[in-house]
Coordinates of N, CA and C in Angstrom, one line a residue:
M1 N 66.1 -117.7 -151.4 CA 66.9 -117.4 -150.2 C 66.3 -116.0 -149.8
S2 N 66.1 -116.0 -148.4 CA 65.6 -114.7 -147.7 C 66.8 -113.8 -147.6
T3 N 66.4 -112.5 -147.4 CA 67.5 -111.5 -147.1 C 68.4 -111.6 -146.2
A4 N 67.8 -112.2 -145.0 CA 68.6 -112.3 -143.9 C 69.7 -113.5 -144.1
E5 N 69.3 -114.5 -144.8 CA 70.4 -115.7 -145.3 C 71.4 -115.0 -146.3
E6 N 71.0 -114.3 -147.0 CA 71.8 -113.7 -148.0 C 72.9 -112.8 -147.3
R7 N 72.8 -112.2 -146.2 CA 73.7 -111.5 -145.5 C 74.8 -112.2 -144.9
Q8 N 74.2 -113.5 -144.5 CA 75.2 -114.6 -143.9 C 76.3 -115.0 -144.8
V9 N 76.0 -115.0 -146.1 CA 76.8 -115.5 -147.2 C 77.8 -114.3 -147.4
S10 N 79.3 -114.8 -147.1 CA 80.3 -113.6 -147.3 C 81.2 -114.2 -148.5
S11 N 82.0 -113.4 -148.7 CA 83.0 -113.6 -150.1 C 84.4 -113.9 -149.3
R12 N 84.5 -114.2 -148.1 CA 85.5 -114.5 -147.6 C 86.3 -115.9 -148.0
V13 N 87.5 -115.9 -148.0 CA 88.2 -117.4 -148.3 C 88.8 -118.1 -147.1
L14 N 89.6 -117.2 -146.5 CA 90.4 -118.0 -145.5 C 89.5 -117.9 -144.2
T15 N 88.7 -118.9 -144.5 CA 87.9 -119.5 -142.8 C 88.3 -120.8 -142.8
L16 N 87.8 -121.0 -141.3 CA 88.3 -122.4 -140.9 C 87.5 -123.8 -141.8
P17 N 86.0 -123.3 -142.0 CA 85.2 -124.3 -142.8 C 86.1 -124.5 -144.2
N18 N 86.3 -123.2 -144.7 CA 86.9 -123.6 -146.1 C 88.1 -124.1 -146.4
L19 N 89.2 -124.2 -145.2 CA 90.1 -124.9 -145.0 C 90.0 -126.3 -144.9
L20 N 88.9 -126.5 -144.2 CA 88.6 -128.0 -143.9 C 88.0 -128.5 -145.2
S21 N 87.2 -128.0 -146.1 CA 86.9 -128.2 -147.2 C 88.0 -128.3 -148.3
M22 N 88.9 -127.5 -148.3 CA 90.2 -127.6 -148.9 C 91.0 -128.9 -148.8
L23 N 91.1 -129.3 -147.4 CA 91.7 -130.4 -147.0 C 91.0 -131.6 -147.7
R24 N 89.7 -131.6 -147.7 CA 88.7 -132.8 -148.3 C 89.4 -132.8 -149.6
L25 N 89.5 -131.5 -150.6 CA 89.8 -131.7 -152.0 C 91.3 -132.5 -152.0
V26 N 92.1 -132.1 -151.4 CA 93.6 -132.4 -151.3 C 93.8 -133.9 -151.1
L27 N 92.9 -134.4 -150.3 CA 92.7 -135.9 -149.9 C 92.2 -136.8 -151.2
V28 N 91.5 -136.2 -151.9 CA 90.8 -136.8 -153.0 C 91.7 -137.8 -153.7
P29 N 93.0 -137.2 -154.3 CA 93.9 -138.2 -155.1 C 94.6 -139.0 -154.0
V30 N 94.8 -138.9 -153.1 CA 95.2 -139.9 -151.9 C 94.4 -140.9 -151.9
F31 N 93.1 -140.6 -151.8 CA 91.9 -141.6 -151.6 C 92.2 -142.6 -153.0
L32 N 92.3 -141.9 -154.0 CA 91.9 -142.7 -155.1 C 93.1 -143.8 -155.4
V33 N 94.4 -143.2 -155.0 CA 95.5 -143.9 -155.4 C 95.5 -144.9 -154.3
L34 N 95.2 -145.0 -153.3 CA 95.1 -145.9 -152.1 C 93.9 -147.1 -152.7
L35 N 93.0 -146.5 -153.2 CA 91.8 -147.3 -153.5 C 92.5 -148.2 -154.7
I36 N 92.9 -147.5 -155.8 CA 93.4 -148.5 -156.9 C 94.5 -149.5 -156.5
R37 N 95.3 -149.1 -155.5 CA 96.3 -150.1 -154.9 C 95.5 -151.3 -154.5
G38 N 94.3 -151.3 -153.6 CA 93.8 -152.2 -152.9 C 93.9 -152.1 -151.6
E39 N 94.5 -150.9 -151.2 CA 94.7 -150.5 -149.6 C 93.5 -150.2 -149.1
D40 N 92.5 -150.9 -149.1 CA 91.1 -150.4 -148.7 C 90.9 -150.0 -147.3
C41 N 91.7 -150.5 -146.4 CA 91.6 -150.0 -144.8 C 92.0 -148.6 -145.0
W42 N 93.2 -148.3 -145.6 CA 93.6 -147.0 -145.7 C 92.8 -145.9 -146.4
A43 N 92.3 -146.4 -147.5 CA 91.2 -145.5 -148.1 C 90.2 -145.2 -147.1
L44 N 89.5 -146.2 -146.7 CA 88.5 -146.0 -145.9 C 88.9 -144.9 -144.8
L45 N 90.0 -145.1 -144.2 CA 90.3 -144.1 -143.4 C 90.4 -142.9 -143.7
V46 N 91.0 -142.4 -144.9 CA 90.9 -141.3 -145.7 C 89.5 -140.8 -145.8
L47 N 88.6 -141.7 -146.2 CA 87.2 -141.3 -146.5 C 86.7 -141.0 -145.0
V48 N 86.9 -141.8 -144.3 CA 86.3 -141.2 -142.8 C 86.8 -140.0 -142.1
V49 N 88.1 -139.6 -142.6 CA 88.7 -138.1 -142.0 C 87.8 -137.2 -142.8
A50 N 87.4 -137.4 -144.5 CA 87.0 -136.6 -145.2 C 85.4 -136.2 -144.8
S51 N 84.8 -137.5 -144.3 CA 83.4 -137.4 -143.9 C 83.2 -136.4 -142.5
V52 N 84.2 -136.6 -141.6 CA 84.2 -135.8 -140.4 C 84.7 -134.3 -140.8
S53 N 85.3 -134.1 -141.6 CA 85.7 -132.8 -142.0 C 84.4 -132.3 -142.7
D54 N 83.8 -132.9 -143.4 CA 82.6 -132.5 -144.1 C 81.5 -132.0 -143.1
Y55 N 81.5 -133.0 -142.2 CA 80.3 -132.4 -140.9 C 80.6 -131.4 -140.2
L56 N 82.2 -131.3 -139.9 CA 82.8 -130.1 -139.1 C 82.6 -128.8 -139.7
D57 N 82.9 -129.0 -141.4 CA 83.0 -127.6 -142.1 C 81.7 -126.9 -142.0
G58 N 80.5 -127.8 -142.3 CA 79.3 -127.4 -142.1 C 78.8 -127.0 -140.7
F59 N 79.0 -127.7 -139.8 CA 78.7 -127.2 -138.5 C 79.3 -125.8 -138.0
L60 N 80.6 -125.6 -138.3 CA 81.4 -124.3 -137.8 C 80.9 -123.3 -138.8
A61 N 80.7 -123.6 -140.1 CA 80.3 -122.3 -140.8 C 78.7 -122.1 -140.3
R62 N 77.9 -122.8 -139.8 CA 76.7 -122.4 -139.5 C 76.8 -121.8 -138.1
R63 N 77.6 -122.2 -137.3 CA 77.8 -122.0 -135.8 C 78.5 -120.7 -135.6
Y64 N 79.2 -120.3 -136.3 CA 80.2 -119.1 -136.3 C 79.9 -118.0 -137.3
D65 N 78.7 -118.1 -138.2 CA 78.3 -117.2 -139.2 C 79.5 -117.2 -140.4
Q66 N 80.1 -118.1 -140.6 CA 81.3 -118.5 -141.5 C 80.5 -119.1 -143.0
V67 N 79.4 -118.9 -143.4 CA 79.0 -119.4 -144.5 C 79.5 -118.7 -145.7
T68 N 80.3 -119.0 -146.7 CA 80.9 -118.3 -147.8 C 80.4 -118.8 -149.2
R69 N 80.7 -118.0 -150.2 CA 80.0 -118.6 -151.4 C 81.6 -119.6 -151.9
L70 N 82.6 -119.6 -151.5 CA 83.5 -120.4 -151.8 C 83.1 -121.9 -151.3
G71 N 82.8 -121.9 -149.9 CA 82.3 -122.8 -149.0 C 81.3 -123.9 -149.8
Q72 N 80.2 -123.0 -150.5 CA 78.9 -123.4 -151.0 C 79.5 -124.2 -152.3
L73 N 80.8 -123.9 -153.0 CA 81.0 -124.3 -154.2 C 82.0 -125.5 -153.9
L74 N 82.9 -125.4 -152.8 CA 83.9 -126.6 -152.7 C 83.1 -127.7 -152.0
D75 N 82.0 -127.7 -151.1 CA 81.4 -128.5 -150.5 C 80.8 -129.7 -151.5
P76 N 79.8 -129.2 -152.5 CA 79.3 -130.1 -153.6 C 80.4 -130.5 -154.4
A77 N 81.5 -129.9 -154.8 CA 82.6 -130.4 -155.4 C 83.4 -131.7 -155.1
A78 N 83.6 -131.3 -153.6 CA 84.3 -132.4 -153.0 C 83.3 -133.7 -152.9
D79 N 82.1 -133.4 -152.5 CA 81.2 -134.9 -152.5 C 81.4 -135.3 -154.1
R80 N 81.1 -134.7 -154.9 CA 81.2 -135.4 -156.3 C 82.5 -136.1 -156.5
L81 N 83.7 -135.3 -156.5 CA 84.9 -136.0 -156.5 C 85.4 -137.1 -155.8
Y82 N 84.8 -137.2 -154.6 CA 84.8 -138.4 -153.9 C 84.0 -139.7 -154.3
I83 N 82.9 -139.4 -155.1 CA 82.0 -140.3 -155.7 C 82.7 -140.8 -157.0
F84 N 83.2 -139.8 -157.8 CA 84.0 -140.1 -158.8 C 85.1 -140.9 -158.7
A85 N 86.0 -140.8 -157.5 CA 87.0 -141.3 -157.2 C 86.9 -142.9 -156.9
A86 N 85.7 -142.9 -156.1 CA 85.4 -144.2 -155.2 C 85.1 -145.0 -156.8
L87 N 84.3 -144.8 -157.7 CA 83.7 -145.4 -159.0 C 84.9 -145.7 -159.7
L88 N 85.8 -144.7 -159.9 CA 86.9 -145.3 -160.7 C 87.7 -146.0 -160.2
G89 N 88.2 -146.1 -158.8 CA 89.1 -146.7 -158.2 C 88.3 -148.4 -158.1
L90 N 87.0 -148.5 -157.6 CA 86.4 -149.8 -157.7 C 86.2 -150.4 -159.1
A91 N 86.0 -149.5 -159.9 CA 85.8 -150.1 -161.3 C 87.1 -150.5 -162.0
S92 N 88.3 -149.9 -161.6 CA 89.4 -150.4 -162.0 C 89.8 -151.8 -161.6
R93 N 89.3 -151.9 -160.6 CA 89.6 -153.4 -159.9 C 88.2 -154.4 -160.2
D94 N 87.6 -154.0 -160.8 CA 86.2 -154.8 -161.5 C 85.4 -155.2 -160.3
L95 N 85.3 -154.3 -159.4 CA 84.4 -154.5 -158.1 C 83.3 -153.9 -158.6
V96 N 83.2 -152.9 -159.4 CA 81.7 -152.5 -159.9 C 82.0 -152.0 -161.4
P97 N 80.8 -152.6 -162.1 CA 80.8 -152.2 -163.7 C 81.0 -151.1 -164.2
W98 N 81.6 -150.9 -165.2 CA 82.0 -149.4 -165.9 C 80.7 -148.7 -166.3
W99 N 79.7 -149.5 -166.5 CA 78.4 -148.7 -166.9 C 78.0 -147.9 -165.9
I100 N 78.2 -148.2 -164.5 CA 77.7 -147.4 -163.4 C 78.6 -146.2 -163.5
V101 N 79.7 -146.2 -163.9 CA 80.7 -145.0 -163.8 C 80.0 -144.1 -164.8
L102 N 79.8 -144.7 -166.1 CA 79.1 -143.9 -167.2 C 77.9 -143.4 -166.9
V103 N 76.9 -144.3 -166.1 CA 75.5 -143.6 -165.6 C 75.8 -142.2 -164.8
V104 N 76.9 -142.3 -163.9 CA 76.8 -141.2 -162.8 C 77.5 -140.1 -163.5
V105 N 78.7 -140.4 -164.1 CA 79.4 -139.2 -164.8 C 78.4 -138.6 -165.7
G106 N 77.8 -139.6 -166.7 CA 76.9 -139.0 -167.9 C 76.2 -138.1 -167.3
R107 N 75.4 -138.3 -166.2 CA 74.4 -137.6 -165.7 C 75.1 -135.8 -165.3
D108 N 76.4 -135.8 -164.8 CA 77.0 -134.8 -164.5 C 77.3 -134.0 -165.8
V109 N 77.6 -134.8 -166.9 CA 77.9 -134.2 -168.1 C 76.7 -133.4 -168.7
F110 N 75.6 -134.2 -168.5 CA 74.3 -133.7 -169.1 C 73.7 -132.4 -168.3
L111 N 74.1 -132.3 -167.1 CA 73.7 -131.2 -166.4 C 74.8 -130.0 -166.9
L112 N 75.9 -130.2 -167.1 CA 76.8 -129.6 -167.6 C 76.6 -128.7 -168.7
G113 N 75.7 -129.4 -169.7 CA 75.3 -128.9 -170.7 C 74.1 -127.9 -170.7
V114 N 73.3 -128.4 -169.6 CA 72.0 -127.8 -169.2 C 72.7 -126.3 -168.6
G115 N 73.7 -126.4 -168.0 CA 74.2 -125.1 -167.3 C 74.7 -124.5 -168.3
V116 N 75.2 -124.7 -169.5 CA 75.8 -123.8 -170.4 C 74.6 -123.3 -171.2
V117 N 73.4 -123.8 -171.5 CA 72.3 -123.4 -171.8 C 71.8 -122.3 -171.2
L118 N 71.7 -122.6 -169.9 CA 71.3 -121.5 -169.1 C 72.0 -120.2 -169.0
A119 N 73.2 -120.5 -169.2 CA 74.1 -119.4 -169.2 C 74.2 -118.5 -170.5
N120 N 73.9 -119.2 -171.7 CA 73.7 -118.6 -172.8 C 72.3 -117.5 -172.7
F121 N 71.6 -118.1 -171.9 CA 70.2 -117.3 -171.9 C 70.4 -116.2 -170.5
G122 N 71.4 -116.0 -169.9 CA 71.7 -115.3 -169.2 C 71.4 -115.6 -167.5
F123 N 71.2 -116.7 -167.4 CA 70.8 -117.3 -166.0 C 71.8 -118.2 -165.3
G124 N 72.0 -117.9 -163.9 CA 73.2 -118.8 -163.2 C 72.4 -120.2 -163.2
P125 N 73.2 -121.0 -162.0 CA 72.7 -122.2 -161.9 C 71.6 -122.2 -161.1
L126 N 70.4 -123.2 -161.2 CA 69.2 -123.1 -160.7 C 69.5 -123.8 -159.2
P127 N 68.5 -123.5 -158.5 CA 68.7 -124.1 -156.7 C 68.7 -125.6 -157.0
V128 N 69.4 -126.5 -156.1 CA 69.8 -127.7 -156.1 C 68.0 -128.2 -155.7
H129 N 68.0 -129.4 -156.1 CA 66.7 -130.0 -155.9 C 66.9 -131.1 -154.6
Q130 N 65.9 -131.0 -153.8 CA 66.4 -132.0 -152.6 C 66.5 -133.5 -153.2
L131 N 65.9 -133.8 -154.2 CA 66.1 -135.0 -154.8 C 67.7 -135.4 -155.0
G132 N 68.1 -134.4 -155.6 CA 69.7 -134.4 -156.0 C 70.5 -134.7 -154.8
K133 N 70.3 -134.1 -153.8 CA 70.9 -134.1 -152.4 C 70.7 -135.6 -151.7
L134 N 69.4 -136.2 -152.2 CA 69.2 -137.5 -151.5 C 70.0 -138.7 -152.4
A135 N 70.1 -138.2 -153.9 CA 70.9 -139.1 -154.6 C 72.3 -139.0 -154.2
T136 N 72.6 -137.7 -153.9 CA 74.0 -137.8 -153.6 C 74.5 -138.5 -152.4
F137 N 73.6 -138.4 -151.4 CA 73.8 -139.0 -150.1 C 73.7 -140.6 -150.2
C138 N 73.0 -141.2 -151.1 CA 72.8 -142.5 -151.3 C 74.0 -143.0 -151.9
L139 N 74.7 -142.5 -153.0 CA 75.9 -142.6 -153.8 C 77.2 -142.3 -152.8
F140 N 77.0 -141.4 -151.9 CA 78.0 -140.9 -151.0 C 78.4 -142.1 -149.9
Y141 N 77.4 -142.9 -149.7 CA 77.5 -143.9 -148.7 C 77.3 -145.4 -149.2
A142 N 76.9 -145.5 -150.4 CA 77.0 -146.6 -151.2 C 78.3 -147.5 -151.4
L143 N 79.3 -146.5 -151.9 CA 80.3 -147.1 -152.3 C 81.3 -147.4 -151.3
P144 N 81.2 -146.3 -150.1 CA 82.0 -147.0 -148.8 C 81.5 -148.6 -148.4
M145 N 80.4 -148.6 -148.3 CA 79.7 -149.8 -147.9 C 80.4 -151.0 -148.7
I146 N 80.4 -150.7 -150.1 CA 81.1 -151.9 -151.2 C 82.5 -151.9 -150.6
M147 N 83.3 -150.8 -150.3 CA 84.7 -150.9 -149.8 C 84.9 -151.8 -148.7
L148 N 84.0 -151.5 -147.6 CA 84.1 -152.3 -146.4 C 84.0 -153.4 -146.5
G149 N 83.1 -153.9 -147.4 CA 83.0 -155.6 -147.7 C 84.7 -156.2 -148.3
Q150 N 85.2 -155.2 -149.0 CA 86.7 -155.4 -149.6 C 87.9 -155.3 -148.3
A151 N 87.6 -154.5 -147.6 CA 88.5 -154.3 -146.5 C 88.3 -155.3 -145.4
F152 N 87.0 -155.6 -145.1 CA 86.7 -156.7 -144.1 C 85.9 -157.8 -144.7
P153 N 86.3 -159.0 -145.5 CA 85.6 -159.7 -145.8 C 84.3 -160.4 -145.0
M154 N 84.6 -160.3 -143.8 CA 83.5 -161.1 -142.8 C 82.4 -160.1 -142.6
L155 N 82.4 -159.1 -143.0 CA 81.3 -158.2 -143.3 C 80.8 -157.8 -144.6
A156 N 81.0 -158.5 -145.7 CA 80.6 -158.6 -147.1 C 79.3 -158.8 -147.1
W157 N 78.7 -159.8 -146.0 CA 77.6 -160.6 -146.4 C 76.4 -159.5 -146.1
W158 N 76.6 -158.3 -145.3 CA 75.5 -157.6 -145.1 C 76.0 -155.8 -146.0
S159 N 77.3 -155.8 -145.9 CA 77.7 -154.4 -146.7 C 77.6 -154.3 -147.9
D160 N 77.7 -155.5 -148.6 CA 77.7 -155.5 -150.1 C 76.3 -155.4 -150.6
P161 N 75.4 -156.3 -149.9 CA 73.8 -156.0 -150.5 C 73.3 -154.5 -150.0
L162 N 73.7 -154.1 -149.0 CA 73.4 -152.8 -148.6 C 73.8 -151.6 -149.6
G163 N 75.3 -151.6 -149.7 CA 75.8 -151.0 -150.8 C 75.3 -150.8 -152.0
W164 N 74.9 -152.0 -152.5 CA 74.4 -152.0 -154.1 C 73.2 -151.6 -153.9
A165 N 72.3 -151.9 -153.1 CA 71.0 -151.0 -152.8 C 71.0 -149.7 -153.0
F166 N 71.9 -148.9 -152.1 CA 72.0 -147.8 -151.9 C 72.5 -147.0 -153.3
G167 N 73.7 -148.0 -154.0 CA 74.0 -147.4 -155.0 C 73.2 -147.6 -156.4
I168 N 72.3 -148.6 -156.4 CA 71.5 -148.5 -157.6 C 70.5 -147.6 -157.5
W169 N 70.0 -147.4 -156.2 CA 68.9 -146.4 -156.0 C 69.4 -145.0 -156.1
G170 N 70.6 -144.7 -155.6 CA 71.2 -143.5 -155.7 C 71.5 -143.0 -157.3
A171 N 71.7 -143.8 -158.2 CA 72.0 -143.7 -159.5 C 70.6 -143.5 -160.2
F172 N 69.4 -144.0 -160.0 CA 68.4 -143.6 -160.4 C 67.9 -142.6 -160.0
L173 N 67.9 -142.1 -158.6 CA 67.4 -140.7 -158.4 C 68.5 -139.6 -158.9
Y174 N 69.9 -140.1 -158.8 CA 70.8 -139.1 -159.6 C 70.4 -138.5 -161.1
W175 N 69.9 -139.4 -161.9 CA 69.1 -139.2 -163.2 C 68.0 -138.5 -163.0
W176 N 67.0 -138.9 -162.2 CA 65.8 -138.3 -161.9 C 65.9 -137.0 -161.5
A177 N 66.6 -136.5 -160.6 CA 66.8 -135.1 -160.2 C 67.3 -134.1 -161.5
G178 N 68.3 -134.8 -162.0 CA 68.8 -134.2 -163.2 C 68.1 -133.9 -164.3
I179 N 66.9 -135.0 -164.7 CA 65.7 -134.5 -165.5 C 64.9 -133.4 -164.9
I180 N 64.6 -133.6 -163.8 CA 63.8 -132.6 -163.0 C 64.4 -131.0 -163.2
Y181 N 65.8 -131.3 -162.8 CA 66.5 -129.7 -163.2 C 66.4 -129.3 -164.8
A182 N 66.6 -130.2 -165.4 CA 66.5 -129.7 -166.8 C 65.1 -129.4 -167.2
I183 N 64.0 -130.0 -166.9 CA 62.6 -129.6 -167.2 C 62.4 -128.1 -166.5
E184 N 63.1 -127.9 -165.3 CA 63.0 -126.6 -164.9 C 63.7 -125.5 -165.4
A185 N 64.8 -126.0 -166.1 CA 65.6 -124.9 -166.8 C 64.8 -124.6 -168.0
V186 N 64.1 -125.6 -168.6 CA 63.4 -125.2 -170.0 C 62.2 -124.4 -169.5
R187 N 61.5 -124.5 -168.5 CA 60.3 -123.6 -168.1 C 61.0 -122.6 -167.7
V188 N 62.0 -122.3 -167.2 CA 62.4 -120.8 -166.8 C 62.7 -120.4 -168.2
I189 N 63.4 -120.7 -169.2 CA 63.7 -120.3 -170.3 C 62.7 -119.8 -171.1
R190 N 61.5 -120.8 -171.3 CA 60.3 -120.5 -171.9 C 59.6 -119.3 -171.3
L191 N 59.5 -119.3 -169.8 CA 58.6 -118.0 -169.5 C 59.8 -116.9 -169.5
T192 N 60.7 -116.8 -169.7 CA 61.4 -115.7 -169.9 C 61.3 -115.0 -171.4
G193 N 61.3 -116.1 -172.2 CA 60.9 -115.7 -173.5 C 59.3 -115.4 -173.9
A194 N 58.4 -115.9 -173.0 CA 57.1 -115.6 -173.3 C 56.8 -114.2 -172.5
K195 N 57.6 -113.7 -171.8 CA 57.4 -112.4 -171.3 C 58.4 -111.4 -172.0
S196 N 59.1 -111.6 -173.0 CA 60.1 -110.8 -173.8 C 59.1 -110.0 -174.6
P197 N 59.4 -108.7 -175.2 CA 58.5 -107.9 -175.9 C 58.4 -108.7 -177.3
G198 N 57.3 -108.6 -178.0 CA 57.1 -109.3 -179.2 C 56.2 -110.6 -179.0
R199 N 56.2 -111.2 -177.8 CA 56.2 -112.5 -177.5 C 54.5 -112.4 -176.8
S200 N 54.1 -113.7 -176.6 CA 52.5 -113.6 -176.1 C 52.9 -113.6 -174.5
D201 N 52.2 -113.2 -173.7 CA 52.2 -113.2 -172.2 C 51.7 -114.5 -171.8
T202 N 51.2 -115.4 -172.5 CA 50.7 -116.8 -171.7 C 51.8 -117.5 -172.0
L203 N 51.7 -118.8 -170.9 CA 52.8 -119.7 -171.2 C 52.1 -121.0 -171.0
E204 N 52.3 -122.3 -171.8 CA 51.6 -123.3 -171.4 C 52.4 -124.3 -170.6
D205 N 52.0 -124.9 -169.6 CA 52.8 -125.6 -168.7 C 52.8 -127.1 -169.1

């Protein structure tokens, strides 16, 4: 991140973009309850509101220089929670297999372990890989497509195949990005160890 970009990231909490992000988080349990109860139309409406607020908070943060550290944490957290909620709600109704839930959740548990290892070596989280963003995008839009087919059966003939295509591809990319992240973490740790006193300055790639 450049120095100019760093100056734009503030530690403010009460900003309009952050309030929109908090609204998204508050709506997660509402979304999950509606989905479990089979009220797919209302669940989709909540998801649309959350998606619009996601777009608005990003736009407003950039437009009015209100990018904050809190916002940078809340946005990806909200995305993941909606993905988890959609997976749990659909799996509880046997609309998606539980192994998909384990694949997606297992990947984040894996990265949590990588984060703990990095922290033990004195590192913070590494930059998010673009592949991870693409995977999140696929998953974030795959599950609503499956929900759309449940809410409006006349659309299922195209929404279900499209949703499953996005979902399977997104799950694959999700793990691929996670493995790349883990490899980069190992590289950073080895590089630091190689430069420490008493160790060789050379490092095999």
